[in-house]
Coordinates of C-alpha atoms and ligand atoms in Angstrom, one line a residue:
X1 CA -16.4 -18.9 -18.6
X2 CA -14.8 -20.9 -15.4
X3 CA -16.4 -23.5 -14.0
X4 CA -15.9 -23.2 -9.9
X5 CA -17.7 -24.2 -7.2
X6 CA -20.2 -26.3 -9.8
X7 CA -21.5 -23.4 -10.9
X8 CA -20.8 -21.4 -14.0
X9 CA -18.7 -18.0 -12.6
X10 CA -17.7 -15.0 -14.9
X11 CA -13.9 -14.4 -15.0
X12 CA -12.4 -11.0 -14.3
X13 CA -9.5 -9.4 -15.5
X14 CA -7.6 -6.6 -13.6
X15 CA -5.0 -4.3 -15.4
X16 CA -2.6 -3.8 -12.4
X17 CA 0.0 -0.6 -12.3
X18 CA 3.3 -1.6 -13.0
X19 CA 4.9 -0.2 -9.9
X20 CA 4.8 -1.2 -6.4
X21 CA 4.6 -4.6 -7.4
X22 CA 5.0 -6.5 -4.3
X23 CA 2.2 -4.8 -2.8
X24 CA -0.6 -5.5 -5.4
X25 CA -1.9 -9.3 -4.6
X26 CA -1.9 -8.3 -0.6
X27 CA -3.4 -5.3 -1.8
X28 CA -6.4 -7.0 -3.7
X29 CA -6.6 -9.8 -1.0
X30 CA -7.8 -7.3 1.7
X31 CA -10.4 -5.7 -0.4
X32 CA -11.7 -8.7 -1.3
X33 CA -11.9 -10.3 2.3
X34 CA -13.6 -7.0 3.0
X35 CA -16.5 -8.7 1.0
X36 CA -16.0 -11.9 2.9
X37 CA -14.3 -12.9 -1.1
X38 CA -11.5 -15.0 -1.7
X39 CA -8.7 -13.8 -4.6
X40 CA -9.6 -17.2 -6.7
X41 CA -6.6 -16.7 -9.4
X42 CA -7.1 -19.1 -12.7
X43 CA -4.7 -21.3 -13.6
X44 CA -1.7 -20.3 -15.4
X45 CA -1.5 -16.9 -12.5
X46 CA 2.1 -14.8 -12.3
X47 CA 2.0 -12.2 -9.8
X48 CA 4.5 -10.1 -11.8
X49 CA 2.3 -9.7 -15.0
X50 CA 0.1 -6.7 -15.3
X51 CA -2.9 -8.5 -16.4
X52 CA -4.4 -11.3 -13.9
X53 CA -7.8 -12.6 -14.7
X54 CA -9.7 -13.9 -11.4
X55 CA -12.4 -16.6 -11.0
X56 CA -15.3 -16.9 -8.4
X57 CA -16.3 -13.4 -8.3
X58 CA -19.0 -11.3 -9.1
X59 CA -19.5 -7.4 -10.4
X60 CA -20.0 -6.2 -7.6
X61 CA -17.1 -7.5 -5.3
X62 CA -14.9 -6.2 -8.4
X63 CA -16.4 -2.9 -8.2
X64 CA -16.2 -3.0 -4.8
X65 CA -12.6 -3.3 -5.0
X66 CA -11.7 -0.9 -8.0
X67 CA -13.8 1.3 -5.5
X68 CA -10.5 1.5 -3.2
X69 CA -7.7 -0.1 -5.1
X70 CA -4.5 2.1 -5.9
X71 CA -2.6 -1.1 -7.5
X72 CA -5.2 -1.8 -9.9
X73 CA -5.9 0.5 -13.3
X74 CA -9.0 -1.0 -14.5
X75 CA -11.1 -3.8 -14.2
X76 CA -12.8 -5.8 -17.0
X77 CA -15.2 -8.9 -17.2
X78 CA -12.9 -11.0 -19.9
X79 CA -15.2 -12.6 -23.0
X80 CA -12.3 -14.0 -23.8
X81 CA -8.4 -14.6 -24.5
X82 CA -5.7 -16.3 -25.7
X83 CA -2.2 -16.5 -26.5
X84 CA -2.4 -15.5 -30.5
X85 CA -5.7 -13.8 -32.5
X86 CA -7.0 -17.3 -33.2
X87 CA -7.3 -18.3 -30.1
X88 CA -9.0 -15.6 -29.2
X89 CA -11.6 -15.3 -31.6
X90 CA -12.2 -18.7 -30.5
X91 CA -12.3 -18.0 -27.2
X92 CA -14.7 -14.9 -27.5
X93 CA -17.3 -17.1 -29.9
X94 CA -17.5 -19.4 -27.5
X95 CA -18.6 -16.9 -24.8
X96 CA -22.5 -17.1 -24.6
X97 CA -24.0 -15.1 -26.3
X98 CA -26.6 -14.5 -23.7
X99 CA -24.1 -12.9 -21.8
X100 CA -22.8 -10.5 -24.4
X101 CA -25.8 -9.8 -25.9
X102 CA -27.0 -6.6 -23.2
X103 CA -24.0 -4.7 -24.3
X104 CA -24.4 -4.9 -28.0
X105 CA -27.9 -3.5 -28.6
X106 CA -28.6 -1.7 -31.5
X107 CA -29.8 1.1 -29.3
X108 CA -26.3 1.5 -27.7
X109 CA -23.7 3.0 -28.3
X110 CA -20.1 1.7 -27.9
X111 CA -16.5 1.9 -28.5
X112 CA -13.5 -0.4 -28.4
X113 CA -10.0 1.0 -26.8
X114 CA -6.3 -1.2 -27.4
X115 CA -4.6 -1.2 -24.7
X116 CA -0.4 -3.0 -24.6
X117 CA 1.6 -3.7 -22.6
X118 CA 5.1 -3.8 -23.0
X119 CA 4.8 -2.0 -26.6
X120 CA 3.8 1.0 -28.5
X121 CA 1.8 0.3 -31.4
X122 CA 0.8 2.5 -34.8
X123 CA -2.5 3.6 -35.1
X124 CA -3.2 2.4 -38.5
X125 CA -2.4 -0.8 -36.1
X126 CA -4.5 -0.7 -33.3
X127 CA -7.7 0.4 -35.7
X128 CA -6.5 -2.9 -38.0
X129 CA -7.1 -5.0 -34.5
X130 CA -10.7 -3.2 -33.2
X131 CA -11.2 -4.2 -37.2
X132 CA -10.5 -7.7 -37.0
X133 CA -12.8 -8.3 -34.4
X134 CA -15.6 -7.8 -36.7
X135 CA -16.7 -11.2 -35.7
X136 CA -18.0 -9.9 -32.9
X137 CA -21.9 -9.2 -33.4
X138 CA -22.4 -5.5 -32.4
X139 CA -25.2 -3.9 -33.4
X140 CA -25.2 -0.6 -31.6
X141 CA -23.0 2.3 -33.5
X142 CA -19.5 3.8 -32.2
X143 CA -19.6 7.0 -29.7
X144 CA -15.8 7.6 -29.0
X145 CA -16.5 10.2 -26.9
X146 CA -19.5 9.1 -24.7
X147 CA -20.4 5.5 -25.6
X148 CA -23.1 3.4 -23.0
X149 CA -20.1 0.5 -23.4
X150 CA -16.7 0.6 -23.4
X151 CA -14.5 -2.6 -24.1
X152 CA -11.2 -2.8 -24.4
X153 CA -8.5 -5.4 -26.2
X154 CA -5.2 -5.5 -24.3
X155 CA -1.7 -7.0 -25.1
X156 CA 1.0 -8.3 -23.3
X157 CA 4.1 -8.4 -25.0
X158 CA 5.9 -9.3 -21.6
X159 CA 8.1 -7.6 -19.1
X160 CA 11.3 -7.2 -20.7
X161 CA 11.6 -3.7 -22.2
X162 CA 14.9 -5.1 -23.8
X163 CA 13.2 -8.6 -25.5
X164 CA 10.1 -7.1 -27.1
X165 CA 8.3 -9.7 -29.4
X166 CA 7.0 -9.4 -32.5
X167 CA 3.8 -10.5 -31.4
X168 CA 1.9 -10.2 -27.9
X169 CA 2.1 -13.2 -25.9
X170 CA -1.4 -13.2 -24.7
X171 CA -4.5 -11.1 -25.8
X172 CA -7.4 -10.3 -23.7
X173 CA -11.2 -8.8 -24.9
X174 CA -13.4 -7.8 -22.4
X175 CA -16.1 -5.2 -21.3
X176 CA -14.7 -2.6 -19.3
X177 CA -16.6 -2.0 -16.0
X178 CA -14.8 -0.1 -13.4
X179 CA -11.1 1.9 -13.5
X180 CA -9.6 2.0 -9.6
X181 CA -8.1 4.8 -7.7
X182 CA -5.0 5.9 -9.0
X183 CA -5.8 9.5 -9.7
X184 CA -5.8 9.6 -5.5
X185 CA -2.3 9.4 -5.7
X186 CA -2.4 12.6 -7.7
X187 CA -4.7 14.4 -6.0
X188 CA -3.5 13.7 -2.2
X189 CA 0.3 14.4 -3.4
X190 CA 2.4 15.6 -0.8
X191 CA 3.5 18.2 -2.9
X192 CA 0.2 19.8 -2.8
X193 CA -0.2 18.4 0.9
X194 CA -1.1 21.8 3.5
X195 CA 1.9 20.4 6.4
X196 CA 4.5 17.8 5.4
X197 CA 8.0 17.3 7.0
X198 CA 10.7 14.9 6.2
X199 CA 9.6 11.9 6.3
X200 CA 5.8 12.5 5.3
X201 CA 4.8 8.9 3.5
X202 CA 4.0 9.2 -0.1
X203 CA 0.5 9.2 -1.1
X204 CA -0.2 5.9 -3.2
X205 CA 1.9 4.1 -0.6
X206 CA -0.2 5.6 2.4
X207 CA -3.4 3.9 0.3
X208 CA -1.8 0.8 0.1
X209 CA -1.2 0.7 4.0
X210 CA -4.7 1.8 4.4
X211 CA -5.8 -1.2 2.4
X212 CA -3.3 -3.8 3.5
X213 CA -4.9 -2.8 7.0
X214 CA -8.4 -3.7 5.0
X215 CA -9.6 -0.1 7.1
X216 CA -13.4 0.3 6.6
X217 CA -15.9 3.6 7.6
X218 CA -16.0 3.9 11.4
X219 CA -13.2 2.5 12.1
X220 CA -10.9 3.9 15.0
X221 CA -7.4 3.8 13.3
X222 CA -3.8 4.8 15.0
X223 CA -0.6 6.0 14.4
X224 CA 2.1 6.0 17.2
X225 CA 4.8 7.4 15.2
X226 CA 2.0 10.2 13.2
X227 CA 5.0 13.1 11.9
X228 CA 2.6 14.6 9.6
X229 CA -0.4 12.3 9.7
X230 CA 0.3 11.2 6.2
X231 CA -1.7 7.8 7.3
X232 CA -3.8 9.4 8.9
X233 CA -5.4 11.6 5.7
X234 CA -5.3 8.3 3.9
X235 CA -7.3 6.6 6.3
X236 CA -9.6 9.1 6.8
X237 CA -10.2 9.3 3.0
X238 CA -11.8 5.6 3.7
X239 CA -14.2 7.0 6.4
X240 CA -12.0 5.7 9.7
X241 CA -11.9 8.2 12.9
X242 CA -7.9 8.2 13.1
X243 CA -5.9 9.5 16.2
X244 CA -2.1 9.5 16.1
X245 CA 0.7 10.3 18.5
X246 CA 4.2 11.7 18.0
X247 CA 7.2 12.3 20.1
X248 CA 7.8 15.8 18.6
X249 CA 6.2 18.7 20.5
X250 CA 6.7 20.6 16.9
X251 CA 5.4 18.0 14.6
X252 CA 1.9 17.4 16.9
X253 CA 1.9 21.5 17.2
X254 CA 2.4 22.2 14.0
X255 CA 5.5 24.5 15.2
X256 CA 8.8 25.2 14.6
X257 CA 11.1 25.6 11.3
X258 CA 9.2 24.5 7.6
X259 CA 10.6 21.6 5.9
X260 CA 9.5 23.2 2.7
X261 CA 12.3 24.7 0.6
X262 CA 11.8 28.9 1.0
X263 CA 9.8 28.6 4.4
X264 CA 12.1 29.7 7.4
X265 CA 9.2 28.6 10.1
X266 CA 6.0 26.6 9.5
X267 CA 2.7 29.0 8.9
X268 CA -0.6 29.3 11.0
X269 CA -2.9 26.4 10.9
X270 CA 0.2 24.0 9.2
X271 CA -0.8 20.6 11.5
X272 CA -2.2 17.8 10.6
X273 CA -6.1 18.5 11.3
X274 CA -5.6 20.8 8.9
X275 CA -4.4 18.5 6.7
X276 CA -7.6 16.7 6.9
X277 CA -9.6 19.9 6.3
X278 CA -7.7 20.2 3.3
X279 CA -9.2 16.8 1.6
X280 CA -12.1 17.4 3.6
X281 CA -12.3 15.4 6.0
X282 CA -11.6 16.5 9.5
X283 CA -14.8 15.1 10.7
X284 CA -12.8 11.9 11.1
X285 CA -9.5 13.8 12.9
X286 CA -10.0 12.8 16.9
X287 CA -6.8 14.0 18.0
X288 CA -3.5 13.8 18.0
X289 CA -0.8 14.2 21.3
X290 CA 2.9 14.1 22.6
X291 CA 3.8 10.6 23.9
X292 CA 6.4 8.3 23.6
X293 CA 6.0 5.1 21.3
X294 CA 7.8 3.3 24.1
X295 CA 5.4 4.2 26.9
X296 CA 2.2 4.0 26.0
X297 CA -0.5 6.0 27.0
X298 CA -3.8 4.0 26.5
X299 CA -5.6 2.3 28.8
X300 CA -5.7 -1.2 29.0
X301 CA -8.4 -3.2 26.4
X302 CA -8.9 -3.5 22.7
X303 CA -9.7 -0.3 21.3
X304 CA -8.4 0.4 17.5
X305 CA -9.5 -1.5 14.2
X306 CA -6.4 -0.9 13.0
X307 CA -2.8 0.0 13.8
X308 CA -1.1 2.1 10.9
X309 CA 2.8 3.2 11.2
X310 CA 5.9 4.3 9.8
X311 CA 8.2 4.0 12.8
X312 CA 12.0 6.0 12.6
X313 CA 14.6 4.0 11.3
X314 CA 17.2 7.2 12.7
X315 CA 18.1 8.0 9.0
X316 CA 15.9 11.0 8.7
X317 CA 15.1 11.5 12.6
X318 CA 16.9 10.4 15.7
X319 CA 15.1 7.1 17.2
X320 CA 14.7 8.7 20.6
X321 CA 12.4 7.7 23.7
X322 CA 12.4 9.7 27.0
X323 CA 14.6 8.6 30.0
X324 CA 12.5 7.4 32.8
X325 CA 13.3 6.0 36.3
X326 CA 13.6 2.8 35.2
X327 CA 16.7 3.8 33.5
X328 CA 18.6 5.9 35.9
X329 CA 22.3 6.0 34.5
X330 CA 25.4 6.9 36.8
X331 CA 25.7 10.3 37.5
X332 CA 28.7 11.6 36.5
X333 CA 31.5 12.1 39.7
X334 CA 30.7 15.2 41.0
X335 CA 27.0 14.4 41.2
X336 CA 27.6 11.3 42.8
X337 CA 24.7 11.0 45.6
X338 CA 22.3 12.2 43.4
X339 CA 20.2 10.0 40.6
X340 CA 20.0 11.2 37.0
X341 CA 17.0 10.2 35.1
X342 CA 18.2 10.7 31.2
X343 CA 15.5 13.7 29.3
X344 CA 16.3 11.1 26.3
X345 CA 18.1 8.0 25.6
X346 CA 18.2 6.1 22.2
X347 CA 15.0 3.9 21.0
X348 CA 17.1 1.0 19.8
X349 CA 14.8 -0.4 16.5
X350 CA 14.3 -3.7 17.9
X351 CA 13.1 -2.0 20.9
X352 CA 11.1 -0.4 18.6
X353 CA 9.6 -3.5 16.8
X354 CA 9.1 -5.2 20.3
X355 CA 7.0 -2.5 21.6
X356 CA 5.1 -2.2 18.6
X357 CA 3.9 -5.8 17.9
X358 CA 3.1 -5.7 22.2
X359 CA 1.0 -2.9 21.9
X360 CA -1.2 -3.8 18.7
X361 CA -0.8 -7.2 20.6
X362 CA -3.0 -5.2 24.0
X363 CA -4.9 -2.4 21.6
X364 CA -6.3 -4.3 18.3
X365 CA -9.8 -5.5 18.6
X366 CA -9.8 -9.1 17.4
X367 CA -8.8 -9.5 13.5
X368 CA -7.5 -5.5 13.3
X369 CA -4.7 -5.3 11.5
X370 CA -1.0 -4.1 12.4
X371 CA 0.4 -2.2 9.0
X372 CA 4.0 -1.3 9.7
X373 CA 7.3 -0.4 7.7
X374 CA 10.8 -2.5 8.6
X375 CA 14.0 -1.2 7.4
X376 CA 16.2 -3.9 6.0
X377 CA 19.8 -4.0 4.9
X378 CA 19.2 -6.5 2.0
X379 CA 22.4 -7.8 2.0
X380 CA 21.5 -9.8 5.6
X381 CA 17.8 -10.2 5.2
X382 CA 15.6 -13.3 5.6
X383 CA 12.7 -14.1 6.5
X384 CA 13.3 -15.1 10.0
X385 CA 14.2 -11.2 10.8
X386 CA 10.7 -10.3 10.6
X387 CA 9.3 -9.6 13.9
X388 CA 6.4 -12.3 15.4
X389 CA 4.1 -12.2 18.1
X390 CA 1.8 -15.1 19.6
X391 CA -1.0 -13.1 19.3
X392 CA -0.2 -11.6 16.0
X393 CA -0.2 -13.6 12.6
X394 CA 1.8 -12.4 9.8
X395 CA -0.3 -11.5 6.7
X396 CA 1.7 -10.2 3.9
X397 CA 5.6 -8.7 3.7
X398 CA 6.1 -6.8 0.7
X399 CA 9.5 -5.2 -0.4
X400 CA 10.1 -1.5 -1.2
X401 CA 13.5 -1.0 -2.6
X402 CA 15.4 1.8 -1.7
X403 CA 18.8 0.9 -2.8
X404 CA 21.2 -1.9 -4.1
X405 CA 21.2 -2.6 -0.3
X406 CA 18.4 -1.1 1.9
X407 CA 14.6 -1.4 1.2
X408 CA 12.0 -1.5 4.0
X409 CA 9.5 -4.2 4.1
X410 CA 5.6 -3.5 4.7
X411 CA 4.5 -6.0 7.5
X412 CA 0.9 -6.4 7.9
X413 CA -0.2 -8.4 10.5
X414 CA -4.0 -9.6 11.9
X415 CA -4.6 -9.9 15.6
X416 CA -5.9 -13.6 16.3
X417 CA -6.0 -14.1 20.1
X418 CA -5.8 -11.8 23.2
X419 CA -2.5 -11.9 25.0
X420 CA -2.0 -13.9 28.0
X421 CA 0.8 -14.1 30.4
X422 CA 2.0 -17.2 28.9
X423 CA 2.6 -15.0 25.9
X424 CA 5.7 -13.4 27.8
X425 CA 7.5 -16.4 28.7
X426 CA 7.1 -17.5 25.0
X427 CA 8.1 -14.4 23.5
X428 CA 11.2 -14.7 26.0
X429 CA 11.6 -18.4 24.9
X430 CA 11.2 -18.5 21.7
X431 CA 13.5 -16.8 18.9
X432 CA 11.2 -15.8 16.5
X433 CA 9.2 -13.8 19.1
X434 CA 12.5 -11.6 19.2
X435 CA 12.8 -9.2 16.7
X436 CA 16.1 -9.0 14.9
X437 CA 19.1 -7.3 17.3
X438 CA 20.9 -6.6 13.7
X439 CA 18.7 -3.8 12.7
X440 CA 19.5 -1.5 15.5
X441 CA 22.5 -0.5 13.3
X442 CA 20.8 -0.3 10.1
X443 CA 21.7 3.7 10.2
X444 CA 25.2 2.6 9.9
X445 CA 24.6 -0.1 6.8
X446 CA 21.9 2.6 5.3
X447 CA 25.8 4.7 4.9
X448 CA 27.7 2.2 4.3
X449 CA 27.2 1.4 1.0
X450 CA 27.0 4.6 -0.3
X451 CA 29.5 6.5 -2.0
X452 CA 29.5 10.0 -1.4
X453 CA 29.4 13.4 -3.8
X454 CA 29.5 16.3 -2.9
X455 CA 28.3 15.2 0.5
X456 CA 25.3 13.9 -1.0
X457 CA 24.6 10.2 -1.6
X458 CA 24.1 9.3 -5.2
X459 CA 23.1 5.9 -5.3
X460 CA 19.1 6.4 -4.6
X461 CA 16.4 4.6 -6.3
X462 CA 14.0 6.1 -4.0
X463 CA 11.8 9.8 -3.6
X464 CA 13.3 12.0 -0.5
X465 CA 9.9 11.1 1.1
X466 CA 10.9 7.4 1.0
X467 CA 13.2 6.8 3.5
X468 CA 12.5 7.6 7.7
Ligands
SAM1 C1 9.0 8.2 9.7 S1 8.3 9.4 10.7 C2 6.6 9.3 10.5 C3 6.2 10.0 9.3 C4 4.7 10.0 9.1 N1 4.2 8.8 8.6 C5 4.3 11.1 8.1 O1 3.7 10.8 7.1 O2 4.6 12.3 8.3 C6 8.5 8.8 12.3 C7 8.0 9.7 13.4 O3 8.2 9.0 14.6 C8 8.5 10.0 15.6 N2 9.1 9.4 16.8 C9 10.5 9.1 16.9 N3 10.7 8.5 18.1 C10 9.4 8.4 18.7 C11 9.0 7.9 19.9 N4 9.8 7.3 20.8 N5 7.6 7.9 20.2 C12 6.7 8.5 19.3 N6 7.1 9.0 18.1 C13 8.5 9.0 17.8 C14 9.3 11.1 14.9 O4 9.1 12.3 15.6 C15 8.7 11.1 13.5 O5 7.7 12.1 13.4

C-alpha cells in the first residue's frame, strides 16, 4: 500500500499492449481527467514497460478507464511485488490482511492465471509458481472455468526479445478487476467496415483519437477532413453526436468507383451513416456535407466538444482546396480581359495546419480538444515544427512510425482562451505560431527514401490504411 495524500491509497497495476506505445500515458491521462483523476505513477515509473502500477486512485476511476481504454489489457489492484520471489512474498504478507481477506472466503471460488512478459514459460512452470504462492491464505476452492475471483501473477523479463533473462526482473500479484477494450479493435476492423476508402484510419487508432480528445456521451464531435467517417464511428461508439465534412462529392455521397479489391463501383447504402448503422449507432450521425477545409462553413461561436481529424498529407489524395476570388490567377493570353477564378488550386500542408489550429481556435467550446495527425519526415523533425496557437495549448504528441524516415505525429491540443484580435498579430509575430513551411513537400521526402520494386515501395513498416 502507498501512502499519498496522508491517507493510505490502494496501488493499481495496468497491463498495457505492447504496441502503439507512444500513445498509451496520453491515452490513460485523458480518461483519468475525465474523472477529474490525476495519472499519480509510483516511483521507479518507465513509460516503455508493459506493467505500470499507479497510486492515488480508486476502483472505480480504474474501471472507469478499462471501460474505454484501447492501450491497456487488464487492470489489477497489486497485493504486492517485487524484483525476485522473496521480495514478493514479502511484499504480499505485508498487505493487510483486511484488505485481502473478501476475496479469499471459503465460500468463493477462485483461480490464479501467470501471465509474462517478454517469455514463454512451461506449464509444469507456471503451476510450480501459482504453487509457491501457498503462503497466501485462500480458503475458497479453484473454479478455472468460472471462479467469483480471478488473480493473476505476471512477469517482466524486459523488452529485449534478444537479452532474455533467466529470471523476471520484477513480479507482480494482484486481483484482477477489469480487462479494457481491445477486442474493439477487432470488432470495428475496417476490414469488416460497410464503406472504407484509401485512407480509412485504422480502428484501435481511431479509439485512441477518440480518447486523446477525452470525447464523452453528448458531445458534438467534428471531422473537417471525414473520407469515410472512420472517427466518426469511433466517436460515436462513446455516445458523441459527430458531423464531418469532406471535399469529395463521392466520398460524402457514398458514389463513385469501390476501393475494395473486386468492386468496380461502390454499392447502395455504402456512406458513412451507414457505417454507423452498422455498429449501431446512427442515432449519433448528424450529418455530413461537401465543403472545403479551407473555407469554413460554420457560423461564428464555439460549438464542438471536440475536433477530430486526419487531414491529407497528398500521398494517398491530392491536398486540394477550391479556387476562389481571392485567388484570381492570370488568365492565359488569349483570355486576357477576362478573370479566371481556379475550380482548384493546391492546399499547401502548412496552409493546412494554419487553418486547422484557427478554426478549433473559433469552434471549440472552452477545454475541447483538437486531435489531429502531422506528417513528419523524421530526418528534419523537432519539436519546434509542431504547429501552436495562442488559444490552443499543446497536450500530448505521440509518434507513429511509418518508415526509417516518415511517421506522423498525433497532436492533441485543449482550447484555453477565446481568440482575440491580438491573437493575429501574435500568430504573425511570433515563429512558433507558424506552422512549419518544410512540410508542404513532405510528398516529395515521403518518395525519396524509398527504393522502388516493381513500382511498389518496399520499405513500409506500416498497414495500407496508415498513411493519407
Ligand atoms: C486522410 S483522409 C481522411 C480519412 C478519414 N479519416 C477516414 O477514416 O476515411 C483525408 C480526407 O480529406 C479530404 N480533403 C482533401 N482536401 C480537403 C479540403 N480542402 N477540404 C476538406 N476535405 C479535404 C479528402 O477527400 C480525404 O477524404
Amino acid at each position: 500500500m502507498a501512502l499519498h495524500c496522508g491517507k493510505t491509497c490502494r496501488q493499481y497495476l495496468l497491463h498495457l499492449a505492447h504496441d502503439h506505445v507512444d500513445f498509451r500515458l496520453p491515452e490513460i491521462k485523458a480518461l483519468l481527467s475525465l474523472r477529474g483523476q490525476q495519472c499519480v505513477p509510483s516511483e521507479n515509473f518507465r513509460e516503455m514497460s508493459p506493467f505500470w502500477h499507479l497510486n492515488g486512485l480508486s476502483e472505480d476511476d480504474v474501471r472507469s478507464v478499462m471501460s474505454r481504454t484501447v492501450c491497456a489489457k487488464s487492470a489489477f489492484e497489486l497485493w504486492g511485488h517485487g524484483n525476485t520471489a522473496a521480495e514478493l512474498k514479502s511484499s504480499l504478507l505485508g498487505y493487510p490482511l483486511k484488505d485481502m481477506a473478501p476475496f479469499l472466503k471459503e465460500e468463493s471460488t477462485y483461480k490464479i492465471n501467470v501471465y509474462t512478459f517478454n517469455k514463454t514459460l512451461l506449464f509444469k512452470d507456471r503451476i510450480e509458481k501459482i504453487d509457491a504462492l501457498g503462503y497466501l491464505p485462500f480458503q475458497g476452492k479453484v473454479n478455472l472455468k468460472d471462479p467469483d475471483h480471478i488473480f493473476c501473477l505476471l512477469e517482466d523479463y524486459g523488452l529485449d526479445p534478444n537479452d532474455i533473462p533467466e529470471e523476471p526482473f520484477h513480479i507482480y500479484f494482484g486481483r484482477w478487476i477489469a480487462d479494457g477494450q481491445r477486442e474493439l479493435i477487432r470488432s470495428h476492423s475496417v476490414k469488416k467496415r460497410h464503406f472504407i476508402g484509401n485512407t480509412s484510419m485504422d480502428a484501435g487508432l481511431s479509439f485512441i483519437m477518440a480518447n486523446h480528445a477525452k470525447v464523452k456521451a453528448h458531445d458534438l464531435v467534428y471531422d473537417p477532413f471525414v473520407g469515410t467517417g472512420s472517427l466518426l464511428v469511433a466517436c460515436s461508439h462513446f455516445g458523441a453526436y459527430v458531423c464531418g465534412t469532406d471535399i469529395d462529392y463521392n466520398t460524402i455521397h457514398g458514389v463513385g468507383k469501390a476501393s475494395r479489391k473486386n468492386q468496380k463501383w461502390r454499392g447502395p447504402d455504402e456512406n458513412i451513416r451507414a457505417n454507423l448503422r452498422q455498429y449501431d449507432r446512427e442515432c449519433f450521425f448528424l450529418d455530413v456535407m461537401v465543403s472545403d477545409a479551407s473555407k469554413p462553413v460554420w457560423r461564428k461561436g464555439a460549438l464542438f466538444d471536440a475536433i477530430i481529424t486526419d487531414p491529407p498529407y497528398g500521398i494517398r489524395e491530392s491536398t486540394r482546396k477550391t479556387g476562389s476570388h481571392k485567388e484570381i490567377i492570370n488568365p492565359p493570353e488569349e483570355l486576357s480581359g477576362e478573370s479566371h477564378v481556379p475550380v482548384s488550386m493546391a492546399y499547401h500542408l502548412s496552409d493546412i495546419f494554419a487553418d486547422l489550429l484557427n478554426f478549433a481556435a473559433h469552434h471549440l467550446v472552452m477545454g475541447g480538444r483538437l486531435v489531429y495527425w502531422f506528417p513528419v519526415y523524421r530526418p528534419e523533425y523537432c519539436e519546434e515544427m509542431v504547429p501552436l496557437h495562442p488559444c490552443l495549448s499543446l497536450i500530448s504528441n505521440c509518434e507513429q512510425t511509418l518508415s526509417s524516415h516518415t511517421s506522423r505525429r498525433l497532436i492533441t491540443m485543449e482550447k484555453i482562451k477565446e481568440p482575440e484580435e491580438s491573437d493575429v498579430l501574435s500568430q504573425l509575430a511570433d515563429p512558433r505560431f507558424s506552422p512549419y513551411q518544410g512540410h508542404n513537400s513532405f510528398r516529395e521526402k515521403y518518395f525519396s527514401g524509398l527504393t522502388k520494386k516493381n513500382g511498389k515501395s518496399n520499405e513500409r513498416t506500416t498497414t495500407e490504411s496508415d498513411v493519407s
